[in-house]
PDB file of C-alpha atoms in Angstrom:
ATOM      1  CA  UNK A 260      69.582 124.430  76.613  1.00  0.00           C
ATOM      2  CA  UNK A 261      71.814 122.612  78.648  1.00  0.00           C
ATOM      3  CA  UNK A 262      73.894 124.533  81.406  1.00  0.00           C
ATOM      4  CA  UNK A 263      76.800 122.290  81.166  1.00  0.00           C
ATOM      5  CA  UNK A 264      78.287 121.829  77.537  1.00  0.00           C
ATOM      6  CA  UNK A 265      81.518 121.137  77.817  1.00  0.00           C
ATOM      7  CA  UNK A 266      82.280 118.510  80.395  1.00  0.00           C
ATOM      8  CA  UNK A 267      85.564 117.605  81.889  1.00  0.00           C
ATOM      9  CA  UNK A 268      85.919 113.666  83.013  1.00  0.00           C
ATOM     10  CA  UNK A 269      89.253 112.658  86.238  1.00  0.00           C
ATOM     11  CA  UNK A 270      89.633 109.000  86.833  1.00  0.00           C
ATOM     12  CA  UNK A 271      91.355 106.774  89.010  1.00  0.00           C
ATOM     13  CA  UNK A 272      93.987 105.445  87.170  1.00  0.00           C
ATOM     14  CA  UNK A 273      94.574 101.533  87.165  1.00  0.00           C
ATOM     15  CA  UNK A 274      91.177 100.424  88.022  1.00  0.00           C
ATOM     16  CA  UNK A 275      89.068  98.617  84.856  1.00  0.00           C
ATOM     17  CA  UNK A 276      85.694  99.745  86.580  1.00  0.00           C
ATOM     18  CA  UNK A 277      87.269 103.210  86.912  1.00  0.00           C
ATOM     19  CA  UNK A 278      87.551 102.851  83.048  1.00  0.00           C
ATOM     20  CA  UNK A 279      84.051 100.723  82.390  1.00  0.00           C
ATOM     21  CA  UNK A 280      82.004 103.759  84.303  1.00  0.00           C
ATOM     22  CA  UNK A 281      84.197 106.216  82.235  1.00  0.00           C
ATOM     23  CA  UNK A 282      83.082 104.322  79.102  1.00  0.00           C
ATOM     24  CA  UNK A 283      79.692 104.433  80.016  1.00  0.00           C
ATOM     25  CA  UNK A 284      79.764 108.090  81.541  1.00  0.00           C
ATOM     26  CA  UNK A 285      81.397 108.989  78.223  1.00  0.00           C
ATOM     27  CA  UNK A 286      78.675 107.322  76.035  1.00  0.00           C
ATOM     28  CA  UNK A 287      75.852 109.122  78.024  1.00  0.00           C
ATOM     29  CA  UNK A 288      77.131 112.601  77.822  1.00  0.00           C
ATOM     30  CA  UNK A 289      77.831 112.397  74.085  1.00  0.00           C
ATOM     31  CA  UNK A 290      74.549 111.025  73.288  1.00  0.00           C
ATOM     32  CA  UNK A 291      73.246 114.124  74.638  1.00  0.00           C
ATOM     33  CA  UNK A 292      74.831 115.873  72.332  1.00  0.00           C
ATOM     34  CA  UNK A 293      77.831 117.800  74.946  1.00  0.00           C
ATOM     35  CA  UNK A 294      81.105 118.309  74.197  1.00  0.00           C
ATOM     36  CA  UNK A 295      83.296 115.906  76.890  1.00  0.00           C
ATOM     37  CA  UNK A 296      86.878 116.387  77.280  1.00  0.00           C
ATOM     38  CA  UNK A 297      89.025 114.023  79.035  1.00  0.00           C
ATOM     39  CA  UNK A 298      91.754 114.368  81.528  1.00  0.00           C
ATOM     40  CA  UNK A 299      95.410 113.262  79.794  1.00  0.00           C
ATOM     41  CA  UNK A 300      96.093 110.685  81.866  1.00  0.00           C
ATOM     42  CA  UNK A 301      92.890 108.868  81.624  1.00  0.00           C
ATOM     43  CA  UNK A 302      92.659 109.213  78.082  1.00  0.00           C
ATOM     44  CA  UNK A 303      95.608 107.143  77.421  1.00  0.00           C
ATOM     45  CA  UNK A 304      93.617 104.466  78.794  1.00  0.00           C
ATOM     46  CA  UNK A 305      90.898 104.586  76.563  1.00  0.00           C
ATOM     47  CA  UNK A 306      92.593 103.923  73.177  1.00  0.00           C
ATOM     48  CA  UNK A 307      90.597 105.412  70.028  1.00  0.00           C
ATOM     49  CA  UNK A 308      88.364 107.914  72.252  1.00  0.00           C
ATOM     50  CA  UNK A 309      88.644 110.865  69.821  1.00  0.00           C
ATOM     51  CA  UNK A 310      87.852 113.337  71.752  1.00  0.00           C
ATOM     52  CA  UNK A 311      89.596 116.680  72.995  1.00  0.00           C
ATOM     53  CA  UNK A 312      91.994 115.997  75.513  1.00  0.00           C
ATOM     54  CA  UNK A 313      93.368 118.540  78.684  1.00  0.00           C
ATOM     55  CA  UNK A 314      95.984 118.793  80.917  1.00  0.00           C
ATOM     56  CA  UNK A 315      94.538 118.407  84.760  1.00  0.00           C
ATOM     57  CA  UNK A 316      95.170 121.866  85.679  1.00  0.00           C
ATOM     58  CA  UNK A 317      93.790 123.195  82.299  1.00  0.00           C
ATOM     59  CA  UNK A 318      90.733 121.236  82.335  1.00  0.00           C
ATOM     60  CA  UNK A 319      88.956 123.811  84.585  1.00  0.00           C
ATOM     61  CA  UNK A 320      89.680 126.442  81.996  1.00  0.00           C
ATOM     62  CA  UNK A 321      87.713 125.081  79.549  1.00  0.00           C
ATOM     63  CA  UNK A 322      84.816 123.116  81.059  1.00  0.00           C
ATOM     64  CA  UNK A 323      81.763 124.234  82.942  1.00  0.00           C
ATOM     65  CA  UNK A 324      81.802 120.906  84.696  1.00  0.00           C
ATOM     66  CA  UNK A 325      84.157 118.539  85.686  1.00  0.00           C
ATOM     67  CA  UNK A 326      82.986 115.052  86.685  1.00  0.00           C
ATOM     68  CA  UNK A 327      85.411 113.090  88.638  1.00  0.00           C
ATOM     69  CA  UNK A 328      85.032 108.888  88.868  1.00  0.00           C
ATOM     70  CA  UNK A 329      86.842 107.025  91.825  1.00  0.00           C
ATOM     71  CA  UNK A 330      87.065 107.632  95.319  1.00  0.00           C
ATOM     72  CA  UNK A 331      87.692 110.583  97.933  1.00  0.00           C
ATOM     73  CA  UNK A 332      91.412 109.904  96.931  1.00  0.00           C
ATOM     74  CA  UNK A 333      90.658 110.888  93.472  1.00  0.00           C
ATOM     75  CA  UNK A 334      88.371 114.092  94.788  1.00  0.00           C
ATOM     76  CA  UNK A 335      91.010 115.321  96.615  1.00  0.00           C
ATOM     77  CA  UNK A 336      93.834 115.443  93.933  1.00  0.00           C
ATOM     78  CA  UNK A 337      91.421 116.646  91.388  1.00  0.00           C
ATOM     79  CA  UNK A 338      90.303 119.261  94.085  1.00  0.00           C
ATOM     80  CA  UNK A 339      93.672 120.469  94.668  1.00  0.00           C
ATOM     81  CA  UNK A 340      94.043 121.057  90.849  1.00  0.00           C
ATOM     82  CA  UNK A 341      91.143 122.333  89.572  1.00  0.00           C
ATOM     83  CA  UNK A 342      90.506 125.209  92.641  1.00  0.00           C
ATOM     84  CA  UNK A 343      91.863 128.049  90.873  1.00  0.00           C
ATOM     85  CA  UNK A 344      89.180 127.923  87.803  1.00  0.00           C
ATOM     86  CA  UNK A 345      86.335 127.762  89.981  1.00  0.00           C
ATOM     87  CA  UNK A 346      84.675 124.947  87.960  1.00  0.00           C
ATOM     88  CA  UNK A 347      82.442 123.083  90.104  1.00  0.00           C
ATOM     89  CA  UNK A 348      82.796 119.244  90.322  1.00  0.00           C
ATOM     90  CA  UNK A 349      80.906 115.889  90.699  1.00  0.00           C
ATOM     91  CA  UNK A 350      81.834 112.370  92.188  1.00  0.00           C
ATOM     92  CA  UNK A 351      81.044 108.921  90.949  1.00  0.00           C
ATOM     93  CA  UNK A 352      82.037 106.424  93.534  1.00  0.00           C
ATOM     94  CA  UNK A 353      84.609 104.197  92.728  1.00  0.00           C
ATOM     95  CA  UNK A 354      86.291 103.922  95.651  1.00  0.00           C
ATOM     96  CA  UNK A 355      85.566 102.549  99.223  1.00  0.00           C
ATOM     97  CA  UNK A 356      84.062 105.396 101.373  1.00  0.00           C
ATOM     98  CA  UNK A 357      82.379 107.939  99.036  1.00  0.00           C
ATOM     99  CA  UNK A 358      81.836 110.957 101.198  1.00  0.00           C
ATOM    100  CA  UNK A 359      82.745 112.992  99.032  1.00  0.00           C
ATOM    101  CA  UNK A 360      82.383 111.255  95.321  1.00  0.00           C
ATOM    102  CA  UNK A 361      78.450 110.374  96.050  1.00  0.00           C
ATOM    103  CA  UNK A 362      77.114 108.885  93.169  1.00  0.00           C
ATOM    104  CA  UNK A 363      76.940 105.399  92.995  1.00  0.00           C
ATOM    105  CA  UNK A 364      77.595 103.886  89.543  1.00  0.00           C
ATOM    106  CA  UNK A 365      74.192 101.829  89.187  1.00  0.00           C
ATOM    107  CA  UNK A 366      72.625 105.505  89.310  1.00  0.00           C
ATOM    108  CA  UNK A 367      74.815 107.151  86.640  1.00  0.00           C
ATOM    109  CA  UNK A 368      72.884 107.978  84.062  1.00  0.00           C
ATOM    110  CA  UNK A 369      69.642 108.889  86.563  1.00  0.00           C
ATOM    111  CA  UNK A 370      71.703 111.232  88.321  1.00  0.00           C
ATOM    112  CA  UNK A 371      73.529 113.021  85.619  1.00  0.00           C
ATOM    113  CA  UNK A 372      70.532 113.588  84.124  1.00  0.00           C
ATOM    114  CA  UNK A 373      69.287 115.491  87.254  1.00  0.00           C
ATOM    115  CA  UNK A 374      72.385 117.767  87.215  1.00  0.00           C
ATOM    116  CA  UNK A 375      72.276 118.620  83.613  1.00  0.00           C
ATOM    117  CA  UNK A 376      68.779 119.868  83.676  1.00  0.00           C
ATOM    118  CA  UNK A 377      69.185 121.612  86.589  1.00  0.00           C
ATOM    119  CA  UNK A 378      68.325 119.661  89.319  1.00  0.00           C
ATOM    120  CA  UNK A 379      71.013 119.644  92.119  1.00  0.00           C
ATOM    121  CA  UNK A 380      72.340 121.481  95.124  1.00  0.00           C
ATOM    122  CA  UNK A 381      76.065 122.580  95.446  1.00  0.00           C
ATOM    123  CA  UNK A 382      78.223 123.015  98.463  1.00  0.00           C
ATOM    124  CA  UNK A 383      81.092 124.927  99.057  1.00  0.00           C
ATOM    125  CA  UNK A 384      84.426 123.496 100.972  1.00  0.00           C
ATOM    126  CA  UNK A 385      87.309 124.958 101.691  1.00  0.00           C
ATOM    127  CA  UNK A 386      90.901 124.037 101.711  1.00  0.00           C
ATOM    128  CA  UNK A 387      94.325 124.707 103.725  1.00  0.00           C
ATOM    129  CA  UNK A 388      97.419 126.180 102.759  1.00  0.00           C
ATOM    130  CA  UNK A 389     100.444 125.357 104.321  1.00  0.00           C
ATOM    131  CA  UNK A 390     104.048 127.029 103.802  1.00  0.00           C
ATOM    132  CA  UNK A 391     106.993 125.053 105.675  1.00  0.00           C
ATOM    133  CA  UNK A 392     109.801 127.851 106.572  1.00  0.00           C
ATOM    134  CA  UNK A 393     113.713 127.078 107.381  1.00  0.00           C
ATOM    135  CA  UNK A 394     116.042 129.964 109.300  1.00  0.00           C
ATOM    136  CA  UNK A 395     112.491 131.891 108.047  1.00  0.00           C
ATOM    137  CA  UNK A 396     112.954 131.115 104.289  1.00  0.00           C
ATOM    138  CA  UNK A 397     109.999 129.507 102.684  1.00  0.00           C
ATOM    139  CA  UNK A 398     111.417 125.715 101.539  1.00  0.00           C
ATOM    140  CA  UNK A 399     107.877 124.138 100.267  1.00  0.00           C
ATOM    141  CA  UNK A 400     104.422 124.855 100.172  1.00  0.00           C
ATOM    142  CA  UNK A 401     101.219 122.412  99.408  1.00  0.00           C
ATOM    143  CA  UNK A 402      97.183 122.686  99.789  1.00  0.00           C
ATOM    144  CA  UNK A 403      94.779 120.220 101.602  1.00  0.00           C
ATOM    145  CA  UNK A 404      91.177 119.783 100.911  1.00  0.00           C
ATOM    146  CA  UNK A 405      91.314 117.265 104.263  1.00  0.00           C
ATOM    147  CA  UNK A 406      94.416 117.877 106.527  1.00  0.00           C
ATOM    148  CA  UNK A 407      97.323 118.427 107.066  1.00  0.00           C
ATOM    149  CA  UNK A 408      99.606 116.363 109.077  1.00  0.00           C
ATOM    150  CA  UNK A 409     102.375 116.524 110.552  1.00  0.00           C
ATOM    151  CA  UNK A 410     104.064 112.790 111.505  1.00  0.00           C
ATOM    152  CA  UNK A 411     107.624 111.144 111.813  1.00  0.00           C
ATOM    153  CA  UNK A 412     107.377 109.275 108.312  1.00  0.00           C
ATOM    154  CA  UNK A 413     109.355 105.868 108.740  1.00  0.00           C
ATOM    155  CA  UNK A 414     110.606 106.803 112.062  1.00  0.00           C
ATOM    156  CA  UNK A 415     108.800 105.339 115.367  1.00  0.00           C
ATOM    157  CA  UNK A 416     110.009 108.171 117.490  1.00  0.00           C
ATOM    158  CA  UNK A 417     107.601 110.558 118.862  1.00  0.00           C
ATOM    159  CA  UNK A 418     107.672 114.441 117.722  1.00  0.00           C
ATOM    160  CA  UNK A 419     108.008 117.226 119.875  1.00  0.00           C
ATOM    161  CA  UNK A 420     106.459 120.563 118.844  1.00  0.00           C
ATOM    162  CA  UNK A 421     105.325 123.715 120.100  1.00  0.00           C
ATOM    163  CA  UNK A 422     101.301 125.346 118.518  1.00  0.00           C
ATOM    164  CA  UNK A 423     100.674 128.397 118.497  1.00  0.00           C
ATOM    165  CA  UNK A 424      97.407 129.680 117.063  1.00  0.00           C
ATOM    166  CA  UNK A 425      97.257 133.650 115.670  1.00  0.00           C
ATOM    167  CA  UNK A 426     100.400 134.172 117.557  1.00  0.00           C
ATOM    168  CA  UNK A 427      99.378 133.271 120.666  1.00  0.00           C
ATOM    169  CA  UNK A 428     101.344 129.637 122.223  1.00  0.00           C
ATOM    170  CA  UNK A 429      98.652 126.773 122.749  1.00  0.00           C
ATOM    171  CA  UNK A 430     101.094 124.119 123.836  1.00  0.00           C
ATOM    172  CA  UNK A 431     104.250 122.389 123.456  1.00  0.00           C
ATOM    173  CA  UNK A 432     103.336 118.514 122.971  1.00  0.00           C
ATOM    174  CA  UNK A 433     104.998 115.139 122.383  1.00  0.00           C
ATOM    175  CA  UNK A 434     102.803 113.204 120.255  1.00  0.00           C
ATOM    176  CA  UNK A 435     103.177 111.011 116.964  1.00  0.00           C
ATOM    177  CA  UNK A 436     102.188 113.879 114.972  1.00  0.00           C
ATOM    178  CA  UNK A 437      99.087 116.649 114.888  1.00  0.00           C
ATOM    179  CA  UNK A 438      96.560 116.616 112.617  1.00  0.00           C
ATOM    180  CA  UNK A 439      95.042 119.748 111.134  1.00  0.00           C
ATOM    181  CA  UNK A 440      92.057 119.016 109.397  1.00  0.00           C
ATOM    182  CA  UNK A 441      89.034 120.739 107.430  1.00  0.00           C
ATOM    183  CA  UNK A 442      85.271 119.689 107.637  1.00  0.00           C
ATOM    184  CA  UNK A 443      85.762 117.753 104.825  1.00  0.00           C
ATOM    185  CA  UNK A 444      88.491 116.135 106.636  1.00  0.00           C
ATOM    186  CA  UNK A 445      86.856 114.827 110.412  1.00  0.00           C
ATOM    187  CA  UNK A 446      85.747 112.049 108.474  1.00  0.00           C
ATOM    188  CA  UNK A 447      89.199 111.023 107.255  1.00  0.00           C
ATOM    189  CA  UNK A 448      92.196 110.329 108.935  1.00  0.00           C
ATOM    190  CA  UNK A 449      91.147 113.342 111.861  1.00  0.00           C
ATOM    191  CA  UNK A 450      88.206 110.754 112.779  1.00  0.00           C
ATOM    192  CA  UNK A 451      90.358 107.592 113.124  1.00  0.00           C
ATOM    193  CA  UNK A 452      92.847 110.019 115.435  1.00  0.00           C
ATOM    194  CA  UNK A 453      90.162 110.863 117.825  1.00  0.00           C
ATOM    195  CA  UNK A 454      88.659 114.138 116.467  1.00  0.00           C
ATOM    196  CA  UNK A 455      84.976 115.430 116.428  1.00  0.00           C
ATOM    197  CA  UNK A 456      83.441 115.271 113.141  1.00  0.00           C
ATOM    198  CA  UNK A 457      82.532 118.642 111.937  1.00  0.00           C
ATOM    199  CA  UNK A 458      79.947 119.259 109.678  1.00  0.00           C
ATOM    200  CA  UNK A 459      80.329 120.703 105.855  1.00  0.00           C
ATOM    201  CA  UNK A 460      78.888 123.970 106.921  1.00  0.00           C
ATOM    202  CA  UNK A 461      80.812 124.996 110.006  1.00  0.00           C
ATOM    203  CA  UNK A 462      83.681 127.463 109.307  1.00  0.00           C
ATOM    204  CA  UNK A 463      86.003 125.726 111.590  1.00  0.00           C
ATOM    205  CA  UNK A 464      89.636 123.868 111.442  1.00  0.00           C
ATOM    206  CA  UNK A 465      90.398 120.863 113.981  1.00  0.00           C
ATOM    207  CA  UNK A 466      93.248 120.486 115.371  1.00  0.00           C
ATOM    208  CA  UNK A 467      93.843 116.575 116.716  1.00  0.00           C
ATOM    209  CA  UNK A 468      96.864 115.415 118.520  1.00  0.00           C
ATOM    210  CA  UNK A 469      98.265 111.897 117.294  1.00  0.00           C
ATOM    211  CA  UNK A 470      98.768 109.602 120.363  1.00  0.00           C
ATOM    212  CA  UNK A 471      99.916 112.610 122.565  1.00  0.00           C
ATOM    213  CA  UNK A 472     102.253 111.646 125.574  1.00  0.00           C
ATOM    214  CA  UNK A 473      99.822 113.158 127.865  1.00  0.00           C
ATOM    215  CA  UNK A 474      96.089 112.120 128.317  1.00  0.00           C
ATOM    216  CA  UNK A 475      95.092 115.928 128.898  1.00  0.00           C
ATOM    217  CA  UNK A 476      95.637 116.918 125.218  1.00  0.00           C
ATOM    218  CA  UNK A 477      92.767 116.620 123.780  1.00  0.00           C
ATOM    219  CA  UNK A 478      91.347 117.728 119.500  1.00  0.00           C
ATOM    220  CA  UNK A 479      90.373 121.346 120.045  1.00  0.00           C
ATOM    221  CA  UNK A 480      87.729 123.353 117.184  1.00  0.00           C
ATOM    222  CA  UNK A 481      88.864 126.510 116.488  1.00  0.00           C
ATOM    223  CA  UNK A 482      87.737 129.589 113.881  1.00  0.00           C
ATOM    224  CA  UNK A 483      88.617 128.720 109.957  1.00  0.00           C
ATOM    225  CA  UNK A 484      90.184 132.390 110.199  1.00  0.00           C
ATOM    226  CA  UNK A 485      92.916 131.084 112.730  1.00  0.00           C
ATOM    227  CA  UNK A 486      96.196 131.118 111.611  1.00  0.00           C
ATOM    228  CA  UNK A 487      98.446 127.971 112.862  1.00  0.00           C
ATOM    229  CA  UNK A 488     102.021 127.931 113.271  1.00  0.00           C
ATOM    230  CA  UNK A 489     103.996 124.780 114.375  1.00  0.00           C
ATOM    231  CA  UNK A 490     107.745 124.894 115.637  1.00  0.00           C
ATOM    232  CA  UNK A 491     108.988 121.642 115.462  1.00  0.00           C
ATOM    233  CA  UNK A 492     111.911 121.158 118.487  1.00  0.00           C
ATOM    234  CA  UNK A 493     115.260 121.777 117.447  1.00  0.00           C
ATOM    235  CA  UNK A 494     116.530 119.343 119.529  1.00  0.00           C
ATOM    236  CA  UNK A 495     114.493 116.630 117.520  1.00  0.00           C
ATOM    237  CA  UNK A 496     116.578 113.736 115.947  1.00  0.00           C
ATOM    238  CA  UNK A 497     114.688 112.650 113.256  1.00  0.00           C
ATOM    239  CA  UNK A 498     113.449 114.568 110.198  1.00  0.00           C
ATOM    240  CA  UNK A 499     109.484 114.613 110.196  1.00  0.00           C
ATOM    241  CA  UNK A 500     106.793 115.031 107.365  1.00  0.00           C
ATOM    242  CA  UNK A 501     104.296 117.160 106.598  1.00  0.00           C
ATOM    243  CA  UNK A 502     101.350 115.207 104.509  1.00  0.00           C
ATOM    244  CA  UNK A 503      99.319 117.376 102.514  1.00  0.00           C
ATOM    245  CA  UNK A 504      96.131 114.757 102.543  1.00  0.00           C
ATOM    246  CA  UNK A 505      98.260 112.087 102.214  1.00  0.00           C
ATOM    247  CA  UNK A 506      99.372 112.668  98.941  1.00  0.00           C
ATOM    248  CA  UNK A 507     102.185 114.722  98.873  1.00  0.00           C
ATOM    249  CA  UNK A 508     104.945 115.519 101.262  1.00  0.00           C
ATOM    250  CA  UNK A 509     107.338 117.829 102.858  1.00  0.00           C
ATOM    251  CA  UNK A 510     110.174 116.407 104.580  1.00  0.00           C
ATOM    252  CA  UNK A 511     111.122 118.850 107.657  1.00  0.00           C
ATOM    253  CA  UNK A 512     114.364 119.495 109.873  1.00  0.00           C
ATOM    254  CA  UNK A 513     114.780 120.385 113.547  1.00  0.00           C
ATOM    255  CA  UNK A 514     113.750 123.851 113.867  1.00  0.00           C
ATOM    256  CA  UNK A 515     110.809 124.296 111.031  1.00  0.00           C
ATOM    257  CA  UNK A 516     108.307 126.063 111.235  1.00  0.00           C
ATOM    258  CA  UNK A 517     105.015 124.993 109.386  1.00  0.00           C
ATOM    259  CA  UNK A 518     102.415 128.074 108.990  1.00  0.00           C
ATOM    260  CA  UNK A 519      98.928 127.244 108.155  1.00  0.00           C
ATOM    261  CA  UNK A 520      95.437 128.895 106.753  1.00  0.00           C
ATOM    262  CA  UNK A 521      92.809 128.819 105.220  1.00  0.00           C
ATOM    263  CA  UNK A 522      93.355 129.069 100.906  1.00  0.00           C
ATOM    264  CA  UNK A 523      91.232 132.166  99.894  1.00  0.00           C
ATOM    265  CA  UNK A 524      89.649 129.850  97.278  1.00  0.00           C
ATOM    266  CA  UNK A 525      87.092 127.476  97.416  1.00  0.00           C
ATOM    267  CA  UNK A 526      86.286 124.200  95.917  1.00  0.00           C
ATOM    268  CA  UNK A 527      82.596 123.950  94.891  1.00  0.00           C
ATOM    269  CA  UNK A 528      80.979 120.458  94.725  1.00  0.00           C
ATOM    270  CA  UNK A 529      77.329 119.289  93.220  1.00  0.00           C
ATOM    271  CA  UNK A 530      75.381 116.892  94.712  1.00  0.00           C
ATOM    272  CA  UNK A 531      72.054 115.224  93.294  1.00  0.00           C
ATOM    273  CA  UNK A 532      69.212 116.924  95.164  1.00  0.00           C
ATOM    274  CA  UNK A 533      68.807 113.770  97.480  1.00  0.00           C
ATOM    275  CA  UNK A 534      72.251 114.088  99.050  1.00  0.00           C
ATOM    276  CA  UNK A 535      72.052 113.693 102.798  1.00  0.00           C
ATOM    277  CA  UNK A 536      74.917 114.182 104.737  1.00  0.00           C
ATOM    278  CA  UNK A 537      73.954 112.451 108.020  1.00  0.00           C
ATOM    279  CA  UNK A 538      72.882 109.133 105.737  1.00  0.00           C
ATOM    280  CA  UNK A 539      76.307 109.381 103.999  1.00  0.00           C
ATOM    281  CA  UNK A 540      77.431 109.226 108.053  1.00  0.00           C
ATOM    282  CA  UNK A 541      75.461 106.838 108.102  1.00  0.00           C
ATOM    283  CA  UNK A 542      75.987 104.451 105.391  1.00  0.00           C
ATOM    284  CA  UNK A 543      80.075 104.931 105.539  1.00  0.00           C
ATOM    285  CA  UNK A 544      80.454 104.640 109.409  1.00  0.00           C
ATOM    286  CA  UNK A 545      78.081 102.395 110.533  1.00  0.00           C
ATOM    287  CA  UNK A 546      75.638 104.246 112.436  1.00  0.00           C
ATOM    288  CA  UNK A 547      72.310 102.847 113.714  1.00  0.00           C
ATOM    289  CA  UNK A 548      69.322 103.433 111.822  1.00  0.00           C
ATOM    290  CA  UNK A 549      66.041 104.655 112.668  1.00  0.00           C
ATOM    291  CA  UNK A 550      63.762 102.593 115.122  1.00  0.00           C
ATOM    292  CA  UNK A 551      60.592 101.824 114.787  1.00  0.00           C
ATOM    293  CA  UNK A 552      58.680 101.774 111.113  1.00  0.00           C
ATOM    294  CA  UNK A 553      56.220 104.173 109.679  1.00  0.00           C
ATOM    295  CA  UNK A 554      57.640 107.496 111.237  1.00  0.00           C
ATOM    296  CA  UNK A 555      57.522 110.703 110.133  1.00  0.00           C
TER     297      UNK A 555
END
C-alpha cells in the first residue's frame, strides 16, 4: 500500500511549463490510483481538472504529501504556509537554481516513483520568526525559511542600527542593511552579501552585514537558539524594510525594534535517495569538479 494517498500539488503561477509538468505530474499520480488535490490558485489554471481543490494553508490538513513544482521562490512561500501541518514536501525544479526544489522535470515520473514506494531520505530545516515592535507594541510579524533582511527599500541611504544578540550589544553598524539568514538561506541572498555557506545540518543562524561602512565587520555564525534584536537609530531619516525572504515586507520607523528566533516548527523536505548536497553546490555555483578519472 502506498504511504502517500492523498497528494497535495503548489505551482508557480504564470509559467506554461509550470503548468505542462503539473499536467504530467497530475496524470502520473492518478494513474496510480492516489487521490491528488490541487492548490486553488493553480487549479484555475488547469480548466476541467475535476479534482478536489484546497486552500494553501488547508492543503497540509488533508494531504500526506505535498509536491511543490517551480523554483526555491515557490518552496519558500509554500514552506511558510504549509509549516504548521507538518506535511512533508517535495520540489520539482522549475525555476533557475533548484537547491531546494531538486527534481529535475526529465526525471519526474522516475523519481516519484522512488518516494511513493518508499525510497527517499528527508531533511529537516528550520525557519525564523521575526516580530517588528514600535514604543514596545508589536506592529507586524512574518516567518523566513531563508532570511531575514533588513534594507532601506527605494532609498540609497545607508542604515544605522545597533545588534544585540540574547541581550547582550554586538555592535552598532552603518551598513545597507543586515542579513539574518538560515542554512537554507547561505546559498541565497546571505551568499551574494559575503556570508559563509552553512550546511543543512548545522543548528546555526548567520548574521551578514550589507556593504558595512567599516571593513572590520565581518558575517559572524552564531547558535540557532540565539535570540536577535535590532534597534534601528532613531535619528534615521528614512523608513527601512524588513524582507521576510523577499517576499513580504515590513516597512519600519526610526526607533524599531526587530526581535528575531528561531520558529519552534519545522519544515520537513524529501529528497530522492541520490540527493547530494555538495553536487547541488556544485551544479548551482559553479564549483570545480573532480580531477583525474577512475577514482574512488
Amino acid at each position: 500500500m502506498e504511504q502517500f494517498r492523498n497528494i497535495g500539488i503548489i505551482g508557480r503561477l504564470g509559467s506554461a511549463k509550470v503548468l505542462e509538468t503539473i499536467r504530467r505530474l497530475k496524470r502520473y499520480l492518478l494513474g496510480r490510483h492516489l487521490n491528488v488535490i490541487l492548490e486553488e490558485s493553480i487549479a484555475e489554471m488547469l480548466p476541467g481538472h475535476h479534482l478536489q481543490t484546497s486552500s494553501r494553508k488547508l492543503l497540509g490538513e488533508v494531504c500526506d504529501l505535498v509536491i511543490v513544482v517551480g523554483g526555491d521562490g515557490s518552496m519558500l512561500g509554500a514552506a511558510r504556509a504549509l509549516l504548521k501541518s507538518k506535511v512533508p514536501v517535495l520540489g520539482i525544479n522549475r525555476g533557475n537554481l533548484g537547491f531546494l526544489t531538486d527534481i529535475a522535470p526529465s526525471q519526474l515520473e522516475e523519481k516519484i516513483a522512488e518516494v511513493l514506494s518508499g525510497r527517499y531520505t528527508t531533511e529537516q530545516r528550520f525557519l525564523l520568526e521575526t516580530e517588528v515592535r514600535r514604543n514596545g507594541v508589536p506592529i507586524g510579524q512574518g516567518d523566513a525559511l531563508n532570511d531575514v533582511v533588513l534594507h532601506p527599500g527605494k532609498s540609497t541611504r545607508m542604515i544605522e542600527f545597533e545588534l544585540f544578540i540574547d541581550g547582550q550589544f554586538v555592535y552598532s553598524l552603518k551598513a545597507d542593511g543586515l542579513i539574518i539568514s538560515t542554512p537554507t538561506g547561505s546559498t541565497a541572498y546571505a551568499l551574494s552579501a559575503g556570508g559563509p555557506i552553512m550546511h543543512p545540518k548545522l543548528d546555526v543562524i548567520g548574521v551578514v552585514p550589507m556593504y558595512p561602512h567599516t571593513l572590520s565587520s565581518r558575517p559572524i555564525v552564531v547558535s540557532a537558539d540565539s535570540e536577535m534584536k535590532i534597534i534601528i537609530s532613531s535619528d534615521l531619516t528614512i523608513y527601512p524594510l524588513v524582507s521576510f525572504d523577499g517576499q513580504n515586507h515590513i516597512t519600519c520607523t526610526p526607533g524599531d525594534t526587530i526581535h528575531i528566533q528561531r520558529k519552534p516548527h519545522k519544515l520537513t523536505l524529501i529528497h530522492p535517495l541520490d540527493h547530494n548536497y555538495y553536487a547541488v553546490c556544485r551544479d548551482k555555483l559553479g564549483w570545480g569538479s573532480r580531477l583525474g578519472q577512475g577514482e574512488d
